[in-house]
Amino acid sequence: MRLGLMGLAAGAALIAPGGARAEPQVIVKCDTPAAEAMRFTNAGGWKPMPNPDRAVTITRDKGKFAIQLEGEGGYASSSVFALPMDHIERFRVLRIDGTEIFHLEAGADGQPTLKRTIRGGRDGTHVYNIREMTLTHCPTVSADVVVGKPGAAGG
């Protein structure tokens, strides 16, 4: 009986406001979109397009990852896979309109930039394409996230 009451008290402490619940850890936070993004189609090759992204925040909570994308067509998702789990090189997000890959690479000034690549996607034109968007300012990058060399897109 005494053990049961102690268990009940411990459970109540966890769900009480201000309990032992920790906030998710922000492991990547980037903003400041590049002026242009790039779009590839078989018919036209690589062409510039307006950059729809404004900011990206990737968090980790007890080994699970989540992403918040701000901008045109922004979304929040918990269907985020870190590859590999240690020394993360890229984050893969499965979406209805294609697979999105987020990875960091060193910019011209040596500071990290975030690239989002959508492969196998269809946009409003219903033409198969590849799109690559860049955010140029990443003030928060966790030590276990790898910043690759320029052009080292994750696959």
Short mmCIF file of C-alpha atoms in Angstrom, two decimals, residues 15-151:
data_model
loop_
_atom_site.label_atom_id
_atom_site.label_comp_id
_atom_site.label_asym_id
_atom_site.label_seq_id
_atom_site.Cartn_x
_atom_site.Cartn_y
_atom_site.Cartn_z
CA ILE A 15 2.31 15.64 -14.78
CA ALA A 16 1.99 18.66 -12.51
CA PRO A 17 2.70 22.05 -14.11
CA GLY A 18 6.38 22.83 -13.95
CA GLY A 19 7.21 19.15 -13.50
CA ALA A 20 10.37 17.47 -14.73
CA ARG A 21 9.49 17.97 -18.43
CA ALA A 22 12.41 19.44 -20.37
CA GLU A 23 12.04 21.54 -23.50
CA PRO A 24 13.23 20.04 -26.82
CA GLN A 25 16.85 20.87 -27.64
CA VAL A 26 17.30 23.17 -30.65
CA ILE A 27 20.10 21.59 -32.68
CA VAL A 28 19.85 23.66 -35.88
CA LYS A 29 18.34 27.11 -36.31
CA CYS A 30 18.81 29.03 -39.55
CA ASP A 31 17.30 32.12 -41.14
CA THR A 32 18.13 34.78 -43.76
CA PRO A 33 17.17 33.24 -47.11
CA ALA A 34 19.46 33.50 -50.12
CA ALA A 35 18.03 35.81 -52.79
CA GLU A 36 17.29 32.96 -55.17
CA ALA A 37 16.66 29.24 -55.03
CA MET A 38 17.31 26.85 -57.92
CA ARG A 39 14.91 24.56 -59.80
CA PHE A 40 15.87 21.78 -62.20
CA THR A 41 13.65 20.21 -64.85
CA ASN A 42 14.60 17.88 -67.70
CA ALA A 43 13.35 20.39 -70.25
CA GLY A 44 14.95 23.54 -68.85
CA GLY A 45 17.93 22.51 -66.72
CA TRP A 46 18.81 24.59 -63.65
CA LYS A 47 16.94 27.92 -63.42
CA PRO A 48 16.71 30.48 -60.59
CA MET A 49 13.42 30.92 -58.75
CA PRO A 50 12.27 32.98 -55.74
CA ASN A 51 13.40 31.45 -52.45
CA PRO A 52 10.26 30.38 -50.52
CA ASP A 53 12.06 29.62 -47.23
CA ARG A 54 12.44 32.12 -44.37
CA ALA A 55 13.67 30.07 -41.39
CA VAL A 56 14.21 26.47 -40.25
CA THR A 57 14.39 25.10 -36.72
CA ILE A 58 15.29 21.45 -36.06
CA THR A 59 14.84 20.08 -32.55
CA ARG A 60 15.63 16.86 -30.70
CA ASP A 61 13.50 15.56 -27.82
CA LYS A 62 14.48 12.23 -26.26
CA GLY A 63 16.04 10.96 -29.50
CA LYS A 64 13.15 12.09 -31.72
CA PHE A 65 13.60 14.89 -34.22
CA ALA A 66 11.15 17.55 -35.40
CA ILE A 67 11.37 20.39 -37.89
CA GLN A 68 9.63 23.75 -38.27
CA LEU A 69 9.92 25.40 -41.69
CA GLU A 70 8.78 29.02 -42.01
CA GLY A 71 8.01 30.68 -45.31
CA GLU A 72 5.79 30.02 -48.30
CA GLY A 73 4.38 26.51 -47.85
CA GLY A 74 5.86 26.29 -44.34
CA TYR A 75 5.12 23.28 -42.16
CA ALA A 76 5.96 21.45 -38.95
CA SER A 77 6.80 17.75 -39.01
CA SER A 78 7.99 15.04 -36.67
CA SER A 79 8.74 12.68 -39.59
CA VAL A 80 12.41 13.64 -39.49
CA PHE A 81 15.23 11.12 -39.82
CA ALA A 82 18.77 12.07 -38.84
CA LEU A 83 21.38 10.28 -40.94
CA PRO A 84 23.51 8.95 -39.31
CA MET A 85 22.37 9.29 -35.69
CA ASP A 86 25.89 10.27 -34.48
CA HIS A 87 27.72 13.11 -36.26
CA ILE A 88 24.58 13.94 -38.23
CA GLU A 89 25.28 14.77 -41.88
CA ARG A 90 21.71 15.30 -43.09
CA PHE A 91 18.07 15.28 -42.06
CA ARG A 92 15.53 13.55 -44.28
CA VAL A 93 11.86 14.56 -44.15
CA LEU A 94 9.27 12.43 -45.95
CA ARG A 95 6.54 14.58 -47.45
CA ILE A 96 3.57 13.91 -49.72
CA ASP A 97 5.15 15.94 -52.55
CA GLY A 98 8.63 14.35 -52.33
CA THR A 99 11.56 13.69 -50.06
CA GLU A 100 13.26 16.72 -48.55
CA ILE A 101 16.89 16.63 -47.46
CA PHE A 102 18.35 19.29 -45.17
CA HIS A 103 22.12 19.53 -44.75
CA LEU A 104 24.64 22.11 -43.62
CA GLU A 105 27.66 23.19 -45.60
CA ALA A 106 30.29 25.87 -45.16
CA GLY A 107 29.44 29.09 -46.95
CA ALA A 108 31.90 31.36 -48.78
CA ASP A 109 32.74 33.08 -45.48
CA GLY A 110 33.25 29.73 -43.69
CA GLN A 111 30.03 30.07 -41.71
CA PRO A 112 27.42 27.28 -41.95
CA THR A 113 24.54 27.57 -44.42
CA LEU A 114 21.52 25.27 -44.60
CA LYS A 115 20.46 23.72 -47.89
CA ARG A 116 17.05 22.13 -48.46
CA THR A 117 16.81 19.85 -51.48
CA ILE A 118 13.52 18.40 -52.72
CA ARG A 119 13.99 15.44 -55.04
CA GLY A 120 11.30 13.55 -56.83
CA GLY A 121 8.83 16.31 -56.14
CA ARG A 122 6.08 17.87 -58.13
CA ASP A 123 5.14 21.47 -57.59
CA GLY A 124 2.11 23.40 -58.84
CA THR A 125 3.17 22.85 -62.47
CA HIS A 126 2.97 19.03 -62.04
CA VAL A 127 6.35 18.68 -63.75
CA TYR A 128 8.97 16.45 -62.13
CA ASN A 129 11.70 18.69 -60.72
CA ILE A 130 14.48 19.12 -58.19
CA ARG A 131 14.50 22.27 -56.04
CA GLU A 132 17.30 23.58 -53.83
CA MET A 133 16.79 26.40 -51.32
CA THR A 134 19.46 28.01 -49.10
CA LEU A 135 19.38 29.81 -45.76
CA THR A 136 22.60 31.76 -45.25
CA HIS A 137 22.65 32.50 -41.50
CA CYS A 138 22.75 29.63 -38.97
CA PRO A 139 23.41 30.99 -35.47
CA THR A 140 22.63 27.64 -33.79
CA VAL A 141 24.33 24.41 -34.89
CA SER A 142 24.81 21.61 -32.37
CA ALA A 143 28.29 20.10 -32.01
CA ASP A 144 26.99 16.69 -33.21
CA VAL A 145 25.78 18.08 -36.57
CA VAL A 146 28.39 17.98 -39.35
CA VAL A 147 28.97 21.07 -41.48
CA GLY A 148 30.12 19.69 -44.83
CA LYS A 149 32.12 21.17 -47.66
CA PRO A 150 30.30 23.25 -50.31
CA GLY A 151 28.48 21.11 -52.85
#
